[in-house]
Coordinates of C-alpha atoms in Angstrom, one line a residue:
Chain A
M1 CA 16.3 16.1 -20.1
E2 CA 15.2 13.3 -17.4
E3 CA 18.3 14.5 -14.7
S4 CA 16.1 18.0 -14.1
W5 CA 12.1 16.8 -13.3
L6 CA 13.4 16.2 -10.0
P7 CA 16.3 18.4 -8.3
T8 CA 14.8 18.0 -4.7
L9 CA 12.2 16.3 -2.8
M10 CA 11.9 19.5 -0.7
T11 CA 9.6 22.3 -1.2
D12 CA 8.3 25.2 0.7
N13 CA 5.1 23.9 2.3
P14 CA 2.7 21.2 2.0
Q15 CA 0.6 22.2 -1.1
A16 CA 3.8 22.5 -3.2
G17 CA 4.8 18.7 -1.7
Y18 CA 0.9 17.7 -2.8
D19 CA 1.8 19.1 -6.3
L20 CA 4.9 17.2 -6.1
A21 CA 3.6 13.8 -5.1
V22 CA 1.2 14.1 -8.1
K23 CA 4.2 14.8 -10.1
L24 CA 6.0 11.6 -9.2
S25 CA 2.2 9.7 -10.0
R26 CA 2.6 10.8 -13.4
M27 CA 6.1 10.7 -14.0
S28 CA 5.6 6.8 -13.2
I29 CA 3.1 6.3 -15.6
K30 CA 5.6 8.0 -18.0
A31 CA 8.6 5.9 -17.3
I32 CA 6.1 2.9 -18.2
Q33 CA 4.9 4.1 -21.0
P34 CA 6.8 6.9 -23.2
D35 CA 4.8 7.5 -25.6
A36 CA 2.6 11.1 -25.2
D37 CA 0.3 10.3 -27.7
V38 CA -0.5 6.6 -26.2
R39 CA -0.8 8.2 -22.5
A40 CA -3.0 11.3 -23.8
A41 CA -5.2 8.0 -24.9
L42 CA -5.2 6.1 -22.2
R43 CA -6.0 9.5 -20.0
T44 CA -9.2 10.3 -21.9
V45 CA -9.8 6.9 -20.7
Y46 CA -8.8 6.7 -17.0
E47 CA -10.1 10.2 -16.1
H48 CA -13.8 8.7 -16.8
D49 CA -13.1 5.7 -14.7
A50 CA -14.2 5.6 -11.2
S51 CA -11.8 2.8 -10.3
A52 CA -8.7 4.1 -12.3
L53 CA -8.8 8.0 -10.4
I54 CA -9.3 6.0 -7.2
A55 CA -6.1 3.3 -7.5
S56 CA -4.4 6.9 -9.0
S57 CA -5.2 8.4 -5.8
Q58 CA -3.5 5.7 -4.1
T59 CA -0.2 6.2 -5.9
I60 CA -0.2 10.2 -5.0
A61 CA -1.4 9.2 -0.9
Q62 CA 1.5 7.2 -0.9
N63 CA 4.2 9.5 -2.8
F64 CA 2.8 12.1 -0.4
N65 CA 4.0 9.9 2.4
T66 CA 7.4 10.1 1.0
V67 CA 7.7 14.1 0.2
A68 CA 5.9 14.8 3.6
A69 CA 8.6 12.6 5.5
A70 CA 11.2 14.2 3.3
N71 CA 10.3 17.5 4.3
N72 CA 9.6 16.4 8.3
Y73 CA 6.0 17.1 7.7
W74 CA 7.0 20.7 7.2
K75 CA 7.1 21.3 10.8
Chain B
M1 CA -6.8 29.4 -4.8
E2 CA -4.6 25.8 -4.8
E3 CA -2.1 27.4 -2.6
S4 CA -4.6 27.6 0.1
W5 CA -6.0 24.2 0.7
L6 CA -3.2 22.8 2.4
P7 CA -1.6 25.1 4.6
T8 CA -0.6 22.6 7.1
L9 CA -0.8 19.0 7.9
M10 CA -0.8 19.6 11.7
T11 CA -4.3 19.1 13.9
D12 CA -5.9 19.6 17.0
N13 CA -7.2 16.5 16.8
P14 CA -7.1 12.8 15.8
Q15 CA -10.4 13.3 14.5
A16 CA -9.4 16.4 12.8
G17 CA -6.6 14.9 11.3
Y18 CA -8.5 11.9 10.2
D19 CA -10.7 14.8 8.2
L20 CA -7.6 16.0 6.7
A21 CA -7.0 12.3 5.1
V22 CA -10.5 12.4 3.8
K23 CA -9.7 15.6 2.3
L24 CA -6.5 14.9 0.8
S25 CA -7.8 11.8 -0.5
R26 CA -10.5 14.0 -2.5
M27 CA -8.2 16.3 -3.7
S28 CA -6.0 14.0 -5.4
I29 CA -9.2 12.9 -7.4
K30 CA -9.3 16.6 -8.4
A31 CA -5.8 16.7 -9.4
I32 CA -6.1 14.0 -12.0
Q33 CA -9.9 15.2 -13.2
P34 CA -10.5 18.7 -12.6
D35 CA -14.1 19.0 -14.3
A36 CA -16.4 18.9 -11.7
D37 CA -19.4 18.0 -13.7
V38 CA -17.4 14.5 -14.2
R39 CA -16.4 14.2 -10.8
A40 CA -20.0 14.3 -10.2
A41 CA -21.0 11.6 -12.4
L42 CA -18.5 9.2 -11.3
R43 CA -19.3 10.0 -8.0
T44 CA -22.6 8.8 -8.0
V45 CA -21.5 5.7 -9.2
Y46 CA -18.7 5.1 -7.2
E47 CA -20.8 5.7 -4.2
H48 CA -23.0 2.9 -4.9
D49 CA -20.0 0.5 -5.8
A50 CA -18.1 -1.7 -2.9
S51 CA -14.9 -2.3 -4.4
A52 CA -14.8 1.4 -5.5
L53 CA -15.8 2.5 -1.8
I54 CA -13.1 0.3 -0.5
A55 CA -10.4 1.5 -2.7
S56 CA -11.1 4.9 -1.5
S57 CA -10.7 3.6 2.2
Q58 CA -7.4 2.3 1.4
T59 CA -6.2 5.8 -0.2
I60 CA -7.7 7.9 3.1
A61 CA -5.7 5.1 5.1
Q62 CA -2.4 5.8 3.8
N63 CA -3.0 9.5 3.9
F64 CA -4.3 9.0 7.7
N65 CA -0.8 7.2 8.5
T66 CA 1.0 10.6 6.9
V67 CA -1.0 12.9 8.4
A68 CA -0.8 10.8 11.8
A69 CA 3.0 10.9 11.9
A70 CA 2.9 14.9 10.9
N71 CA 1.4 15.1 14.1
N72 CA 3.4 12.9 16.5
Y73 CA 0.2 10.8 16.6
W74 CA -1.1 13.6 18.8
K75 CA 0.8 12.5 21.7
Chain C
M1 CA -21.2 14.1 16.7
E2 CA -17.8 13.4 14.2
E3 CA -15.9 15.0 17.0
S4 CA -16.2 12.4 19.6
W5 CA -15.4 8.8 17.5
L6 CA -11.9 9.4 17.4
P7 CA -10.9 11.2 20.8
T8 CA -7.4 9.6 20.4
L9 CA -5.2 6.9 19.0
M10 CA -3.9 5.3 22.2
T11 CA -4.9 2.4 23.2
D12 CA -4.8 -0.5 26.1
N13 CA -3.2 -3.0 24.2
P14 CA -2.9 -4.5 20.7
Q15 CA -6.1 -5.9 20.7
A16 CA -7.6 -2.5 21.4
G17 CA -5.6 -1.0 18.7
Y18 CA -6.6 -3.8 16.3
D19 CA -10.2 -2.5 16.6
L20 CA -9.4 0.5 16.3
A21 CA -8.2 0.2 12.9
V22 CA -11.1 -2.0 11.9
K23 CA -13.3 1.1 13.0
L24 CA -10.9 3.4 11.3
S25 CA -11.3 1.4 8.0
R26 CA -15.4 1.3 8.4
M27 CA -15.5 5.0 8.9
S28 CA -13.9 5.9 6.2
I29 CA -16.8 3.9 4.1
K30 CA -19.2 6.2 6.2
A31 CA -16.9 9.4 5.0
I32 CA -17.3 8.4 1.5
Q33 CA -21.1 7.1 1.9
P34 CA -22.6 8.9 4.2
D35 CA -26.2 6.8 3.4
A36 CA -26.8 4.2 6.4
D37 CA -29.1 2.3 4.2
V38 CA -27.1 2.8 1.2
R39 CA -24.2 1.1 3.1
A40 CA -25.8 -1.7 4.4
A41 CA -27.0 -2.9 0.7
L42 CA -23.4 -2.8 -0.4
R43 CA -22.3 -4.8 3.2
T44 CA -24.6 -7.2 2.2
V45 CA -22.5 -7.3 -1.1
Y46 CA -19.1 -7.1 -0.2
E47 CA -19.3 -9.5 3.1
H48 CA -19.7 -12.4 0.6
D49 CA -17.5 -10.8 -1.8
A50 CA -13.7 -12.4 -1.5
S51 CA -12.2 -10.0 -3.4
A52 CA -14.0 -7.1 -1.5
L53 CA -13.2 -8.8 1.9
I54 CA -9.5 -9.0 1.1
A55 CA -9.0 -5.4 0.0
S56 CA -10.9 -4.6 3.3
S57 CA -8.2 -6.2 5.1
Q58 CA -5.3 -4.3 3.1
T59 CA -7.1 -1.3 4.5
I60 CA -7.4 -2.5 8.0
A61 CA -3.8 -3.5 7.4
Q62 CA -3.0 0.1 6.9
N63 CA -4.5 1.3 9.6
F64 CA -3.1 -1.1 12.0
N65 CA 0.6 0.2 11.2
T66 CA -0.6 3.8 12.1
V67 CA -2.3 2.6 15.1
A68 CA 0.5 0.3 16.3
A69 CA 3.1 3.2 15.8
A70 CA 1.0 5.8 17.4
N71 CA 1.3 3.2 20.1
N72 CA 5.1 2.4 20.0
Y73 CA 3.8 -1.3 19.0
W74 CA 2.8 -1.4 22.9
K75 CA 6.2 -2.1 24.0
Chain D
M1 CA 25.0 -12.0 -12.7
E2 CA 21.8 -11.4 -10.5
E3 CA 24.6 -10.3 -7.7
S4 CA 25.2 -7.4 -9.8
W5 CA 22.3 -5.6 -10.7
L6 CA 21.5 -4.1 -7.2
P7 CA 24.8 -3.3 -5.5
T8 CA 23.4 -0.4 -3.3
L9 CA 20.4 1.7 -3.0
M10 CA 22.2 5.5 -2.4
T11 CA 22.0 7.7 -5.3
D12 CA 23.3 10.9 -6.3
N13 CA 20.2 12.6 -6.1
P14 CA 16.3 12.4 -6.5
Q15 CA 16.6 11.9 -9.7
A16 CA 18.7 9.0 -9.7
G17 CA 16.8 7.1 -6.8
Y18 CA 13.5 7.8 -8.6
D19 CA 15.3 5.6 -11.4
L20 CA 16.4 3.0 -9.2
A21 CA 12.8 2.6 -8.3
V22 CA 11.6 2.4 -11.6
K23 CA 14.5 0.1 -12.0
L24 CA 13.5 -2.4 -8.8
S25 CA 9.6 -2.2 -9.9
R26 CA 10.8 -3.6 -13.1
M27 CA 12.9 -6.2 -11.1
S28 CA 10.1 -7.5 -9.6
I29 CA 8.1 -8.6 -12.6
K30 CA 11.5 -10.3 -13.7
A31 CA 11.9 -12.1 -10.3
I32 CA 8.0 -13.8 -11.2
Q33 CA 8.3 -14.5 -14.9
P34 CA 12.0 -14.8 -16.3
D35 CA 10.7 -16.1 -20.0
A36 CA 11.8 -12.3 -21.7
D37 CA 9.6 -13.5 -24.4
V38 CA 6.7 -13.4 -22.3
R39 CA 7.6 -10.5 -20.5
A40 CA 7.9 -8.4 -23.8
A41 CA 4.4 -9.9 -24.9
L42 CA 2.6 -9.0 -21.8
R43 CA 4.8 -5.7 -21.8
T44 CA 2.6 -4.8 -24.8
V45 CA -0.5 -5.2 -23.4
Y46 CA 0.2 -3.3 -20.1
E47 CA 1.8 -0.5 -21.7
H48 CA -1.6 0.4 -23.1
D49 CA -4.1 -0.8 -20.1
A50 CA -4.7 1.5 -17.9
S51 CA -5.4 -0.3 -15.1
A52 CA -2.0 -2.1 -15.2
L53 CA -0.1 1.5 -15.8
I54 CA -1.4 2.8 -12.4
A55 CA -1.2 -0.4 -10.5
S56 CA 2.9 0.0 -11.8
S57 CA 2.8 3.1 -10.5
Q58 CA 1.4 2.3 -7.1
T59 CA 4.6 -0.4 -7.6
I60 CA 7.4 2.2 -8.2
A61 CA 5.6 4.5 -5.8
Q62 CA 6.5 2.4 -2.6
N63 CA 9.9 1.3 -4.4
F64 CA 10.8 5.2 -4.5
N65 CA 9.7 5.3 -1.0
T66 CA 12.6 2.5 0.2
V67 CA 14.9 4.3 -2.4
A68 CA 14.2 7.8 -0.6
A69 CA 14.0 6.9 2.8
A70 CA 17.3 5.2 2.1
N71 CA 19.0 8.1 1.2
N72 CA 17.8 10.2 3.8
Y73 CA 16.0 12.0 1.2
W74 CA 19.1 13.8 -0.2
K75 CA 19.0 15.9 2.3
Chain E
M1 CA -12.5 -14.0 23.7
E2 CA -11.3 -11.2 21.5
E3 CA -9.3 -9.9 24.2
S4 CA -6.8 -12.7 24.2
W5 CA -6.2 -13.5 20.5
L6 CA -3.6 -10.7 20.2
P7 CA -2.2 -10.0 23.6
T8 CA 1.5 -8.8 22.1
L9 CA 3.3 -7.7 19.0
M10 CA 6.3 -9.0 20.1
T11 CA 7.7 -12.2 18.9
D12 CA 10.8 -14.7 19.4
N13 CA 11.8 -14.2 16.2
P14 CA 11.1 -13.5 12.6
Q15 CA 9.6 -16.6 11.9
A16 CA 7.0 -16.2 14.5
G17 CA 6.2 -12.7 13.4
Y18 CA 5.7 -13.7 10.1
D19 CA 2.9 -16.3 11.4
L20 CA 1.5 -13.2 13.2
A21 CA 1.4 -11.2 10.3
V22 CA -0.6 -14.3 8.8
K23 CA -2.7 -14.3 11.8
L24 CA -3.7 -10.5 11.4
S25 CA -4.6 -10.6 7.7
R26 CA -7.1 -13.6 8.8
M27 CA -8.3 -11.6 11.8
S28 CA -9.3 -9.1 9.7
I29 CA -11.6 -11.0 7.0
K30 CA -13.5 -12.5 10.5
A31 CA -14.2 -9.1 11.6
I32 CA -15.9 -8.0 8.4
Q33 CA -17.3 -11.4 8.3
P34 CA -17.8 -13.4 11.3
D35 CA -19.8 -15.6 10.1
A36 CA -17.3 -19.1 10.0
D37 CA -19.5 -21.0 7.3
V38 CA -19.5 -17.9 4.4
R39 CA -15.6 -17.4 5.4
A40 CA -15.5 -21.2 4.6
A41 CA -17.6 -21.3 1.5
L42 CA -15.4 -18.0 0.0
R43 CA -12.1 -19.7 1.4
T44 CA -12.6 -22.5 -1.2
V45 CA -12.9 -19.8 -3.8
Y46 CA -10.1 -17.4 -3.1
E47 CA -7.9 -20.5 -2.6
H48 CA -7.9 -21.0 -6.1
D49 CA -7.7 -17.7 -7.6
A50 CA -4.4 -16.0 -8.3
S51 CA -5.8 -12.4 -8.0
A52 CA -6.7 -13.2 -4.8
L53 CA -4.2 -14.9 -3.3
I54 CA -2.1 -12.2 -4.7
A55 CA -4.2 -9.7 -2.8
S56 CA -4.0 -11.3 0.3
S57 CA -0.4 -11.3 0.3
Q58 CA -0.2 -7.5 0.3
T59 CA -1.9 -7.8 2.9
I60 CA 0.1 -9.9 4.8
A61 CA 3.4 -7.8 3.5
Q62 CA 1.2 -4.8 5.2
N63 CA 1.3 -6.6 8.7
F64 CA 4.5 -8.3 8.7
N65 CA 5.8 -4.9 7.9
T66 CA 4.1 -3.5 11.2
V67 CA 5.1 -6.4 13.0
A68 CA 8.7 -6.2 12.3
A69 CA 9.1 -2.3 12.7
A70 CA 7.3 -3.8 16.9
N71 CA 10.3 -6.1 17.0
N72 CA 13.2 -3.7 15.8
Y73 CA 13.5 -6.3 13.1
W74 CA 14.9 -8.7 15.7
K75 CA 18.1 -7.5 15.7
Chain F
M1 CA 10.2 -27.3 8.9
E2 CA 8.7 -23.9 8.8
E3 CA 10.8 -22.7 11.7
S4 CA 14.0 -22.2 9.6
W5 CA 13.0 -20.9 6.2
L6 CA 13.2 -17.2 7.7
P7 CA 16.0 -17.1 10.7
T8 CA 16.7 -13.6 9.6
L9 CA 15.7 -10.2 8.3
M10 CA 19.6 -9.6 8.0
T11 CA 21.2 -10.2 4.6
D12 CA 24.9 -9.4 3.4
N13 CA 23.7 -6.6 0.7
P14 CA 21.0 -5.3 -1.4
Q15 CA 20.8 -7.7 -4.1
A16 CA 20.2 -10.4 -1.1
G17 CA 17.9 -8.3 0.6
Y18 CA 15.7 -7.8 -2.7
D19 CA 15.9 -12.1 -2.7
L20 CA 14.2 -12.3 0.6
A21 CA 11.5 -9.8 0.0
V22 CA 10.6 -11.7 -3.3
K23 CA 11.0 -14.8 -1.1
L24 CA 8.5 -13.2 1.8
S25 CA 5.9 -12.6 -1.2
R26 CA 6.3 -16.2 -2.3
M27 CA 5.8 -17.7 1.3
S28 CA 2.8 -15.6 1.9
I29 CA 0.9 -17.0 -1.3
K30 CA 2.3 -20.5 0.4
A31 CA 0.7 -19.7 3.7
I32 CA -2.7 -19.3 2.4
Q33 CA -2.6 -21.9 -0.3
P34 CA -0.2 -24.8 1.1
D35 CA -1.0 -27.2 -1.8
A36 CA 1.6 -27.6 -4.2
D37 CA -0.2 -28.7 -6.8
V38 CA -2.9 -25.9 -6.9
R39 CA 0.2 -23.1 -6.5
A40 CA 1.9 -24.8 -9.3
A41 CA -1.6 -24.7 -11.4
L42 CA -2.3 -21.2 -10.5
R43 CA 1.2 -19.8 -11.3
T44 CA 1.2 -20.9 -14.5
V45 CA -2.3 -19.0 -15.1
Y46 CA -0.4 -15.3 -13.1
E47 CA 2.9 -16.0 -14.7
H48 CA 1.0 -14.6 -18.2
D49 CA -1.1 -12.2 -17.0
A50 CA -0.1 -8.6 -16.6
S51 CA -2.1 -7.6 -13.6
A52 CA -1.2 -10.3 -11.5
L53 CA 2.4 -9.9 -12.3
I54 CA 2.2 -5.9 -11.4
A55 CA 0.4 -7.0 -8.3
S56 CA 3.1 -9.1 -6.9
S57 CA 5.2 -7.0 -7.7
Q58 CA 3.8 -4.4 -5.3
T59 CA 3.8 -7.2 -2.4
I60 CA 7.3 -7.3 -3.4
A61 CA 7.6 -3.7 -3.2
Q62 CA 6.3 -4.0 0.3
N63 CA 8.4 -6.8 1.8
F64 CA 11.7 -5.0 0.2
N65 CA 10.6 -1.6 2.0
T66 CA 10.7 -4.0 5.6
V67 CA 13.8 -6.0 4.6
A68 CA 15.5 -2.4 3.6
A69 CA 14.5 -0.7 7.0
A70 CA 15.7 -3.8 8.6
N71 CA 18.9 -3.8 7.1
N72 CA 19.3 0.3 8.1
Y73 CA 19.4 0.1 4.0
W74 CA 22.8 -1.3 3.7
K75 CA 24.7 1.9 4.7

């Protein structure tokens, strides 16, 4: 199952690349905390915590940097 | 709707690129917390919190790095 | 007004590039918190808080990375 | 023993590269805290802490950036 | 005076480049908090605070990344 | 003495590069807090603190990014 969630870093456009960056960020939480129930409980916490949301945005920004470079910035 | 907010990383000049970096940062908060009312409530909190503002500036800096590279630094 | 604060990432030398990185970092705080009075109040707080100063230095370092690359490291 | 856990940064595909990024992140915790019992105790703490999980996701994102570049983004 | 502290990013060797990265990190604290007495007071605090030291090491790592790239990694 | 701890960023393989990234991270703590006794005291604290360990892993990840690029990813 794990093999199929990231077949490629290539996307058709920037928007799809951004969505992939969000997905990469989510999957790293899953990699560390595999229990879906625990993740769901934590999610209700951090979705209402400004610091956690901003920290998450840093992860997404880093992943988007990677995905954008992979796609040569969709030039 | 989601498809249209990021059609390209190319901008006419550095200022427009910076504005896009700010937008990318805002959109990542939206990606994690889709509820506009919750975001509005959190926003009033973090706009008055120095640590949150600085953490947000880190996200913007990372995104600006990506956008600037995409535009070959507007050389 | 916003159009004119970042006409270019090119600077004459590393020192001017560093100053621009500091400016980019300040402007991201302004982008999130447009109220000058609130920013002034927060500034008196974080200028005396070691953690906030160090976090700000991370933002400047990221922005300097971008500006330095834009200038091909002033080689 | 240490010599063999990172023979190469090359992987067959993005998914394997992502797994390597997770491994690199785990190994850095081990490098700083070599005691397996202490790590296990800490792990039960941070697996249930949203901030710690998100901070870990930042480490993974940075390491994935490195691994992806090493593999020329599996193009 | 400010003009002269960063004449170039080029250094003779990696060690000198690392020292420059440390200097860049210190100067960003100075850029935000110009008062030497306040900085000295804060310094006695963060020098004894593990979190602050580690956060500072992140700033140095980012700046070293920039300086190392500027010097083509001293190859 | 300081001159000799970083003669080169080149390493024979990824594992040695990773070890160098850990060393670079440790040296930045030393650069800020030169007192070995204070560092030892702080170390016993942060080795048992999940947040500090994860923050350290971010520093290592950034430094590994630099070292890996310097070695052209050991291709």
